[in-house]
mmCIF file of C-alpha atoms in Angstrom:
data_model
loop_
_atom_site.group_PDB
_atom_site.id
_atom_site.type_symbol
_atom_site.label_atom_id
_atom_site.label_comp_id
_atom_site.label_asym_id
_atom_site.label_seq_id
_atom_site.Cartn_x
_atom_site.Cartn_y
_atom_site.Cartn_z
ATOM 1 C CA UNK A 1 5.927 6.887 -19.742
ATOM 2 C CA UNK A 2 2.137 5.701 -20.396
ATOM 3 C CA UNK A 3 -0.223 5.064 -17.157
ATOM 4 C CA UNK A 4 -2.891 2.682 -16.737
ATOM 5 C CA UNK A 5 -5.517 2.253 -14.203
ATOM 6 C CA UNK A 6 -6.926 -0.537 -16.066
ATOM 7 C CA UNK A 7 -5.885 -3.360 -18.207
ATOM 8 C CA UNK A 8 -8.678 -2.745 -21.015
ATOM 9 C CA UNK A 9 -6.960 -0.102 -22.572
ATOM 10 C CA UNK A 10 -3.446 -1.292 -21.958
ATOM 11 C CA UNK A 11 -1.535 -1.950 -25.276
ATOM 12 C CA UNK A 12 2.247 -2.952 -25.715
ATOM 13 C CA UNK A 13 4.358 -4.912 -28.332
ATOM 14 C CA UNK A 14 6.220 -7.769 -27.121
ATOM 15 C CA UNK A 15 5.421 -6.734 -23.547
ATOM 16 C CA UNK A 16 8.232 -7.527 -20.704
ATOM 17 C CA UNK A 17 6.580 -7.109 -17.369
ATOM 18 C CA UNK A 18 7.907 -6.978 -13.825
ATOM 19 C CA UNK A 19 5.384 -6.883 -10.490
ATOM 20 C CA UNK A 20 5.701 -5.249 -7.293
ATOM 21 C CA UNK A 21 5.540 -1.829 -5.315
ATOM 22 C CA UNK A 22 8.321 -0.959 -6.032
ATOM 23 C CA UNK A 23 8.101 1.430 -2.544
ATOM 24 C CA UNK A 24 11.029 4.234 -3.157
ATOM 25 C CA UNK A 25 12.493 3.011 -6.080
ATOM 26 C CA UNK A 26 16.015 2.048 -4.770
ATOM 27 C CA UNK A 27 19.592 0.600 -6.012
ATOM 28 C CA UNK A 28 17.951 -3.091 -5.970
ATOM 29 C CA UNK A 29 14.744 -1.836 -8.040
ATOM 30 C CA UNK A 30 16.461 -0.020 -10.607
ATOM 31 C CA UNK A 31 19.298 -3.332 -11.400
ATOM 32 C CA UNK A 32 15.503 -5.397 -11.814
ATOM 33 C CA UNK A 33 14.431 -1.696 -13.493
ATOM 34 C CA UNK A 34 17.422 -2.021 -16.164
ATOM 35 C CA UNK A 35 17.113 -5.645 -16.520
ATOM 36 C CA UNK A 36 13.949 -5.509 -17.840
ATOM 37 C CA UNK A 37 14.598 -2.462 -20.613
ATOM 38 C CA UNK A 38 17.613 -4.294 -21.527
ATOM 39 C CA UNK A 39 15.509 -7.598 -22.170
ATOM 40 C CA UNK A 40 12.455 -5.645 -23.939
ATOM 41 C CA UNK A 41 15.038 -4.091 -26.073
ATOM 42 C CA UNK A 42 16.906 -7.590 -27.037
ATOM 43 C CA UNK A 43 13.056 -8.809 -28.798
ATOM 44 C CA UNK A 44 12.151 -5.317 -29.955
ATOM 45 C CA UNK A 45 9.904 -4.950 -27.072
ATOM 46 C CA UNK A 46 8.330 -2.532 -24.880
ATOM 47 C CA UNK A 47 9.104 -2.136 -20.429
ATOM 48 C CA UNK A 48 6.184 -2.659 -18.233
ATOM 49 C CA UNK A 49 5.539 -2.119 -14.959
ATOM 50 C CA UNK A 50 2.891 -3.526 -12.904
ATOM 51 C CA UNK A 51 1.952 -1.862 -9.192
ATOM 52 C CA UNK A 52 -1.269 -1.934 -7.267
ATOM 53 C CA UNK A 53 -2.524 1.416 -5.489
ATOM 54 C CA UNK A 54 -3.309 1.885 -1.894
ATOM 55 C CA UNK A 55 -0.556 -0.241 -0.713
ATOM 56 C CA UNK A 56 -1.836 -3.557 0.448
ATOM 57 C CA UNK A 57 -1.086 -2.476 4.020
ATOM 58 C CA UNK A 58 -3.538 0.234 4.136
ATOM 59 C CA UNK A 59 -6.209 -1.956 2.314
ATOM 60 C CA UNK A 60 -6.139 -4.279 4.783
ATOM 61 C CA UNK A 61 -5.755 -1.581 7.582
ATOM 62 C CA UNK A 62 -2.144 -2.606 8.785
ATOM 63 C CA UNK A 63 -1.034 1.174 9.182
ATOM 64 C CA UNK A 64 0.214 0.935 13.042
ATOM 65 C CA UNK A 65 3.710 2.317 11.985
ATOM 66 C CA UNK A 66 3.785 1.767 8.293
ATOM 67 C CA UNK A 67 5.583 4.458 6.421
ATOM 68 C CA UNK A 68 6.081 4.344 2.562
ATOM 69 C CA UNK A 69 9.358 5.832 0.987
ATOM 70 C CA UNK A 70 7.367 7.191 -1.690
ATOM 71 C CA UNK A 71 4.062 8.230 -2.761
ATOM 72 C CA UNK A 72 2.432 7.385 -5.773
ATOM 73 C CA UNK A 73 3.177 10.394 -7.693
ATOM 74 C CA UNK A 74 7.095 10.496 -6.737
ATOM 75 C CA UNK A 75 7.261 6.438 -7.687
ATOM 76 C CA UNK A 76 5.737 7.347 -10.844
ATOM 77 C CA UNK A 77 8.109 10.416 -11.296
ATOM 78 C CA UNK A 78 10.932 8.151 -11.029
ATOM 79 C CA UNK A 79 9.688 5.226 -13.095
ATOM 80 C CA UNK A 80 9.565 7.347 -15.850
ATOM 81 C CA UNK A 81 12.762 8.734 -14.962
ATOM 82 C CA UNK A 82 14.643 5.515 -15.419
ATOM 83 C CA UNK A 83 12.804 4.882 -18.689
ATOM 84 C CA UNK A 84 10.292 2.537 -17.925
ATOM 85 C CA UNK A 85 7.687 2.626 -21.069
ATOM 86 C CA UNK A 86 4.757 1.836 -19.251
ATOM 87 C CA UNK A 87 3.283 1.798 -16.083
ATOM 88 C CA UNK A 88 -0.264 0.076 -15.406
ATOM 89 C CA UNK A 89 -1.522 0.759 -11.877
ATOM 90 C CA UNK A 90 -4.524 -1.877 -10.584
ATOM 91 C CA UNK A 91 -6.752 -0.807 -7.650
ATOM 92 C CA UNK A 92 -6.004 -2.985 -5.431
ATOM 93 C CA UNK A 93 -9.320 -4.246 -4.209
ATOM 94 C CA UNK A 94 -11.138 -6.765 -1.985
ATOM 95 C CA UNK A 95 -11.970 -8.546 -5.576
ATOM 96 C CA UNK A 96 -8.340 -8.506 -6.400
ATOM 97 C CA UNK A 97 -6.988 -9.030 -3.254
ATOM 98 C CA UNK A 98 -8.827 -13.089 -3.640
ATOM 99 C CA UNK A 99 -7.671 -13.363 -6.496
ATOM 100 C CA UNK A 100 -5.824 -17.355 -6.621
ATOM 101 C CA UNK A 101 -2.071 -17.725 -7.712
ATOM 102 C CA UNK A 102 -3.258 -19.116 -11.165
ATOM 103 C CA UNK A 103 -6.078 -17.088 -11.607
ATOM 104 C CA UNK A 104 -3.424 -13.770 -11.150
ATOM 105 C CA UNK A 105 -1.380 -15.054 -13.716
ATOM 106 C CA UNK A 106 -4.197 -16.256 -16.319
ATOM 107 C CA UNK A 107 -6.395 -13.019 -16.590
ATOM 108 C CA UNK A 108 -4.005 -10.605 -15.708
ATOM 109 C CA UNK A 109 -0.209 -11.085 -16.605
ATOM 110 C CA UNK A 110 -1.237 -13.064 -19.824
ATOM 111 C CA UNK A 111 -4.652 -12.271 -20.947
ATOM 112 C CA UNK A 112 -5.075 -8.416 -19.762
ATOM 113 C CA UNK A 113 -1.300 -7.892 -20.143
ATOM 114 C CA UNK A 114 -0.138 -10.108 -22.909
ATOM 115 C CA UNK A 115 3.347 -10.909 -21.521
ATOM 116 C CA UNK A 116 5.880 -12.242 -23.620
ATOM 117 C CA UNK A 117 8.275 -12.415 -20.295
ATOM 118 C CA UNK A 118 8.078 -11.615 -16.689
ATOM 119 C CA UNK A 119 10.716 -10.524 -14.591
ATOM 120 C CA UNK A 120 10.730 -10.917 -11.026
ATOM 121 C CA UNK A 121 12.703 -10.556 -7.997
ATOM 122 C CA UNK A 122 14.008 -13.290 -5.938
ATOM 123 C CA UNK A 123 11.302 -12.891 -3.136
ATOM 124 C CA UNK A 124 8.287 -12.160 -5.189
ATOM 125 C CA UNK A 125 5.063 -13.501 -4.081
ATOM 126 C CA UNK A 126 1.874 -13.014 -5.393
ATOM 127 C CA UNK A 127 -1.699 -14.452 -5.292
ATOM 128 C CA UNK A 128 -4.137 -15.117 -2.223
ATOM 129 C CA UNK A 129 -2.169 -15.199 0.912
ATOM 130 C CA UNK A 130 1.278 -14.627 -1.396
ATOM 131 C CA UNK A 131 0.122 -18.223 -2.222
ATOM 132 C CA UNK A 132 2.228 -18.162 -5.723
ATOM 133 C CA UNK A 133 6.109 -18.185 -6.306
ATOM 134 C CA UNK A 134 9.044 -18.315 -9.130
ATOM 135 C CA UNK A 135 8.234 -21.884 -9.722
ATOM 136 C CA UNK A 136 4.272 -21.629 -9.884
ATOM 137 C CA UNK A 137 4.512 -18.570 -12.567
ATOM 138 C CA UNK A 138 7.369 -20.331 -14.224
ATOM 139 C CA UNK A 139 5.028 -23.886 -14.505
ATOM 140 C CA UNK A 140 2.512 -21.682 -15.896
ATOM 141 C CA UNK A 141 4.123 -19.517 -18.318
ATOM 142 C CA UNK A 142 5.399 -22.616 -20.214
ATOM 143 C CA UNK A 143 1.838 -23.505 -20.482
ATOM 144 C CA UNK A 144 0.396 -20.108 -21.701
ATOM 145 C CA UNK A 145 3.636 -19.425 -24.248
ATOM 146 C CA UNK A 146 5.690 -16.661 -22.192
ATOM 147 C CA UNK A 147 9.114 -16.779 -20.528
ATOM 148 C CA UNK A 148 9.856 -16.541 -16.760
ATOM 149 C CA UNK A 149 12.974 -15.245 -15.339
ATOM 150 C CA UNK A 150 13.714 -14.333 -11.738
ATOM 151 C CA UNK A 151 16.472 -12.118 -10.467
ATOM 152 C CA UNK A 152 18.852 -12.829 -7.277
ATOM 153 C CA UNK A 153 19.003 -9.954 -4.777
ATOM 154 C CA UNK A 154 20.497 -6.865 -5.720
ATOM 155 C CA UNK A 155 23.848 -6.460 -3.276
ATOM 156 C CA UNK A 156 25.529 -3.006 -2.680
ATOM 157 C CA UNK A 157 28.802 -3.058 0.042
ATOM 158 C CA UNK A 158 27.518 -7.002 0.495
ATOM 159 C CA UNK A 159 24.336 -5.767 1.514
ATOM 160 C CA UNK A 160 21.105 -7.004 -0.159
ATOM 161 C CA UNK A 161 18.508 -3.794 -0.742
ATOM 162 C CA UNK A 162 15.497 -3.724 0.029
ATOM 163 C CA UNK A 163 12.903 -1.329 1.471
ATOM 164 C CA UNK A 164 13.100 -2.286 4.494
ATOM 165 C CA UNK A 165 16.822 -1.618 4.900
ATOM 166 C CA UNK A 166 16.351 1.710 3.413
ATOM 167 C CA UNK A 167 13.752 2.545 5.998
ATOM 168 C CA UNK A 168 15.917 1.508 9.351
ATOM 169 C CA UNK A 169 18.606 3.586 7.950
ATOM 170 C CA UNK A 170 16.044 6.833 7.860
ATOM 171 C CA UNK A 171 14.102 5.568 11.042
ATOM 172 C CA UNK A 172 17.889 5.818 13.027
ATOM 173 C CA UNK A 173 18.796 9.045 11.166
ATOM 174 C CA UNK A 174 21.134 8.066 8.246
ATOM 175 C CA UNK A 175 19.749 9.770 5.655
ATOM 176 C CA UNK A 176 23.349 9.190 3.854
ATOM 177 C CA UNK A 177 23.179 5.785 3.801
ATOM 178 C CA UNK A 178 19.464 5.825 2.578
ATOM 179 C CA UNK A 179 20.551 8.042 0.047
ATOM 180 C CA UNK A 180 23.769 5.275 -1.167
ATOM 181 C CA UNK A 181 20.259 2.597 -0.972
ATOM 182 C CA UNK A 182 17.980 4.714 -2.926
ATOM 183 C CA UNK A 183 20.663 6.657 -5.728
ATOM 184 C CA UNK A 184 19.402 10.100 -4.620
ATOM 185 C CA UNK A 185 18.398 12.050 -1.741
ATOM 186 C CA UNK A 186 15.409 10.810 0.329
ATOM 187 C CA UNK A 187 12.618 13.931 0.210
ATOM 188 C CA UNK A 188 9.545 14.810 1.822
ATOM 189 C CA UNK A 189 7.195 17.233 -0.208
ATOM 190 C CA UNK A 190 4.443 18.820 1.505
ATOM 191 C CA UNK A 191 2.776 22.555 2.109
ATOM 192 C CA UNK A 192 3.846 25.383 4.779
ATOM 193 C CA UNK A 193 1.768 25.492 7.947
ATOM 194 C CA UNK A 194 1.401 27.793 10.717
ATOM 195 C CA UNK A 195 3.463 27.143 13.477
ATOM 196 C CA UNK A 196 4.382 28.700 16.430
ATOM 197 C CA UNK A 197 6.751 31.845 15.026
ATOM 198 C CA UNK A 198 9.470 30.936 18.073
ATOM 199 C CA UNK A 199 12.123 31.202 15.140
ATOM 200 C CA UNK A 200 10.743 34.916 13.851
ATOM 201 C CA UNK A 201 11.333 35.863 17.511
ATOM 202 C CA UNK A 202 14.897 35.194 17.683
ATOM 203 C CA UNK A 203 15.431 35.777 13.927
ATOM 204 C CA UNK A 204 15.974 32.507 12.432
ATOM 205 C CA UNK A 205 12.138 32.015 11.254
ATOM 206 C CA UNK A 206 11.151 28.712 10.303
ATOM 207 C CA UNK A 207 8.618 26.679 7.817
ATOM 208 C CA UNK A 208 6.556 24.263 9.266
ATOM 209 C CA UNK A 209 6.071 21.500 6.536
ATOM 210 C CA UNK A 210 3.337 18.909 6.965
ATOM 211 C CA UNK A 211 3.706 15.920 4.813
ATOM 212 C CA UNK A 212 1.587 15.696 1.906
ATOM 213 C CA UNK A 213 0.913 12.225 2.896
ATOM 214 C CA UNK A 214 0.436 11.018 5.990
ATOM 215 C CA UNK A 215 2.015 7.605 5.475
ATOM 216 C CA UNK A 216 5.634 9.358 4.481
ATOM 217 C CA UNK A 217 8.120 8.144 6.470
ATOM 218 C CA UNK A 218 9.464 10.965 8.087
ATOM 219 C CA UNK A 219 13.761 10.209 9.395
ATOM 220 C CA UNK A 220 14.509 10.050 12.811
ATOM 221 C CA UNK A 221 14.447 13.142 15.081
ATOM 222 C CA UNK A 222 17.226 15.412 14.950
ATOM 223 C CA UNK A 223 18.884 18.285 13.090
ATOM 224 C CA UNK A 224 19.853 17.874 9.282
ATOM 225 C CA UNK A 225 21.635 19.696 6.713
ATOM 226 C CA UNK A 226 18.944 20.065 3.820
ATOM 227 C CA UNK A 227 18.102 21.413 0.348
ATOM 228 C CA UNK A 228 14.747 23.089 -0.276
ATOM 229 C CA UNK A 229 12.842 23.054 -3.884
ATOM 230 C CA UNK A 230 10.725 25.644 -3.900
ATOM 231 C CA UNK A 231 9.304 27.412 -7.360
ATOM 232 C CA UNK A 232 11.943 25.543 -9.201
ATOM 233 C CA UNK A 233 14.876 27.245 -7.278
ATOM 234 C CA UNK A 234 17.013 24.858 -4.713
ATOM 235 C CA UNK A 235 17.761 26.852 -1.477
ATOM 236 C CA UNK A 236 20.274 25.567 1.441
ATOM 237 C CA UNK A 237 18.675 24.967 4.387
ATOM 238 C CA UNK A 238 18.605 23.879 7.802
ATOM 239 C CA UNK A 239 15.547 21.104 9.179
ATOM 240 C CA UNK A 240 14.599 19.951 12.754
ATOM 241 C CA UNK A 241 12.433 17.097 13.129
ATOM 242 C CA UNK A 242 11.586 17.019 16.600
ATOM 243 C CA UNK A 243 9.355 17.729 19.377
ATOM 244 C CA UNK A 244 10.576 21.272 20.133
ATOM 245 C CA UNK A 245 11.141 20.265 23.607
ATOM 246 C CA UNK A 246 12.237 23.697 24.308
ATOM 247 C CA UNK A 247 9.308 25.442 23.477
ATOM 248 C CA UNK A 248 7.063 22.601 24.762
ATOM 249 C CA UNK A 249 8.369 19.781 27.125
ATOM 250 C CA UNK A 250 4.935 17.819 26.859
ATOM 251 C CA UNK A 251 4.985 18.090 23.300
ATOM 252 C CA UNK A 252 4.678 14.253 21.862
ATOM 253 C CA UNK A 253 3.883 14.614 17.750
ATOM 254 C CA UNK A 254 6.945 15.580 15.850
ATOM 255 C CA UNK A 255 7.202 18.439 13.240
ATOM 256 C CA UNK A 256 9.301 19.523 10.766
ATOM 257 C CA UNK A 257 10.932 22.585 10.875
ATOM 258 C CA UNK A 258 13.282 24.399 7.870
ATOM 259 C CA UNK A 259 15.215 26.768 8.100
ATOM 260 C CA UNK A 260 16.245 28.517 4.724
ATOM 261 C CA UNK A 261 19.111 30.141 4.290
ATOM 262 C CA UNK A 262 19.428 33.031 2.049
ATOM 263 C CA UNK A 263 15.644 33.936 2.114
ATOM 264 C CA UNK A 264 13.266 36.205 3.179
ATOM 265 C CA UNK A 265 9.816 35.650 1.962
ATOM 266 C CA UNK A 266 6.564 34.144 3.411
ATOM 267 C CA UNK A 267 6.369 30.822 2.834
ATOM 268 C CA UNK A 268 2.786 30.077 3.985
ATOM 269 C CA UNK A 269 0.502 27.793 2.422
ATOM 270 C CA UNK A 270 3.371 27.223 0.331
ATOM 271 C CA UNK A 271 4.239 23.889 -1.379
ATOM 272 C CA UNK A 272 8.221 22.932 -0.754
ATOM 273 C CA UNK A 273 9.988 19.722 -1.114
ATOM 274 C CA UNK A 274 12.900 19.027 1.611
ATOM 275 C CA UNK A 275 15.892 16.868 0.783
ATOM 276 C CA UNK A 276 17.465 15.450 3.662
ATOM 277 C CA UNK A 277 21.357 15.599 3.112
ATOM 278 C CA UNK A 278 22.921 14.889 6.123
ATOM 279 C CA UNK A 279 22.201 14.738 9.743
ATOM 280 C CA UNK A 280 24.267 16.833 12.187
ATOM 281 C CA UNK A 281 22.942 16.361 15.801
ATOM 282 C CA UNK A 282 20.216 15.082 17.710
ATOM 283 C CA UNK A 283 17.315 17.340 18.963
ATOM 284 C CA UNK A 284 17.928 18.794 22.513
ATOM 285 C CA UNK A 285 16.328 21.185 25.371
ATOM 286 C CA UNK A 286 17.723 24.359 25.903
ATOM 287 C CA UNK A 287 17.507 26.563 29.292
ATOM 288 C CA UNK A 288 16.423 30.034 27.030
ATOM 289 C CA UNK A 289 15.824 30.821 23.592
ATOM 290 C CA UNK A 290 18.862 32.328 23.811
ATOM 291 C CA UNK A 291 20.544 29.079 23.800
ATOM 292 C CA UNK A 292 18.582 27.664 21.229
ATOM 293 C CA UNK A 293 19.488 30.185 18.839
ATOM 294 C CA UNK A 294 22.780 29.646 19.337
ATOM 295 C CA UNK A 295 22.474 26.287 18.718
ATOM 296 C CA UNK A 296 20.474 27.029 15.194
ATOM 297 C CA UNK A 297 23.451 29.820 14.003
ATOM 298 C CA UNK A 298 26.071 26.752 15.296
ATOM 299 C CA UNK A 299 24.214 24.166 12.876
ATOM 300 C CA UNK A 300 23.658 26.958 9.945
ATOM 301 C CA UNK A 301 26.890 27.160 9.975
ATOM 302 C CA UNK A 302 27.566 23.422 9.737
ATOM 303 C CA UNK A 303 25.293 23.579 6.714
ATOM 304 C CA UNK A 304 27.236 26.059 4.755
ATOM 305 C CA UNK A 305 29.907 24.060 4.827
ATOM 306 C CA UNK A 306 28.810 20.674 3.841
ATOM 307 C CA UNK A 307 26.322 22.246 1.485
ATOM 308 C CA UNK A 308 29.584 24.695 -0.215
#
């Protein structure tokens, strides 16, 4: 897949372009995804996407409890995955951000782009203030000499997708049904810490991973069966993400805490990617460490067998 992080030296044939975010990459995106390969192939054509980077959210400095699914890199990562022939990437900008409804779709989707059709979602806005819609774009693309089509919602067990519905289901712990949402297992990548050592001490030791971003959503608190990537190899795992209440009652920022079974090398400074399979339990207080550990062997063994 090509990237862009400009339009001036963008260049496709017969160019079929869909807009958006695209935050995660789920079921609903990849049915709009396909759509638009299957159309670009139909005229001989060429897939584009078009995304904006930061996240209008964090432009505008709306980040009280906004969590992405994905960064940059991992949207990207699947993108290509899927097939997509080219992704262009626009800063999104004060500049851009005033951009009008017609002025969006003048110098950008037809001039800077060339688009011989767009394909958008059923909600897509876009424009100052979200001012333009389906019928704006579609009014205008008559005029300027490309095709408009817009796609219904995507529905999966009579549910319409979205990102938001994939977030509540990792924000309440069901990582399994974010994973139907998204086609594959929700991850968090990031690099080993230095924690505590409580788990050395009672000989289950423990990564501490801190999110390479700091706007990954992170699921709910509890105890999860995982998978671990680390140098290429997949190892079964166990993760907490929880307060350690414990080792700390006052403790109030959550952590995330693997377990990996099967392993017995330092991990530190280390970059690892989780995948969060299934959740077992939520997080509790134990009287000793003692009890805790029993606990941890209790949900190790859990792991084995879901992960067998």
């Amino acid at each position: 897949m090509n990237i862009y992080h400009s339009l001036k030296d963008f260049s496709a044939t017969n160019a079929v372009v869909t807009i958006g975010m695209f935050d995660g990459v789920h079921v609903g995106h990849r049915a709009l995804l396909q759509h638009v390969m299957l159309e670009a192939s139909v005229i001989n054509g060429e897939s584009v996407v078009l995304t904006f980077w930061p996240h209008p959210q964090v432009f505008f400095g709306k980040t009280h409890d906004f969590k992405m699914l994905s960064t940059l890199d991992e949207k990207l990562s699947l993108l290509a995955e899927i097939g997509i022939d080219h992704c262009i990437i626009l800063p999104f900008t004060h500049e851009f951000s005033q951009y009008s409804a017609h002025d969006y779709v003048v110098e950008i989707l037809h001039k800077g782009i060339g688009a011989s059709k767009v394909i958008i979602g059923y909600d897509h806005r876009y424009g100052k203030h979200g001012q333009g819609d389906f019928a704006l774009m579609k009014s205008l693309g008559i005029q300027l000499g490309f095709d408009v089509q817009e796609i219904p919602a995507f529905t999966l067990e009579q549910v319409n997708i979205s990102s938001t519905k994939v977030r509540h289901a990792l924000q309440i712990g069901d990582v399994h049904k974010a994973g139907e949402y998204l086609s594959y297992t929700y991850s968090i990548a990031g690099t080993v810490q230095q924690g505590r050592k409580i788990g050395r001490t009672i000989g289950i030791p423990t990564a501490n991973v801190l999110p390479e971003s700091e706007y990954k959503l992170i699921p709910a608190i509890g105890v999860y069966v995982t998978r671990v990537l680390y140098n290429n190899v997949v190892y079964k795992s166990v993760t907490s993400v929880g307060l350690n209440p414990t080792i700390d009652e006052h403790n109030t920022k959550p952590t995330i805490e693997v377990h990996l079974l099967d392993f017995d090398s330092d991990l530190y400074n280390q970059y690892i990617r989780v995948y969060f399979v299934e959740r077992i339990r939520d997080e509790q207080k134990y009287d000793s460490l003692q009890e805790l550990q029993s606990a941890i062997k209790h949900d190790i063994e859990i792991a084995k067998r879901i992960l067998k």
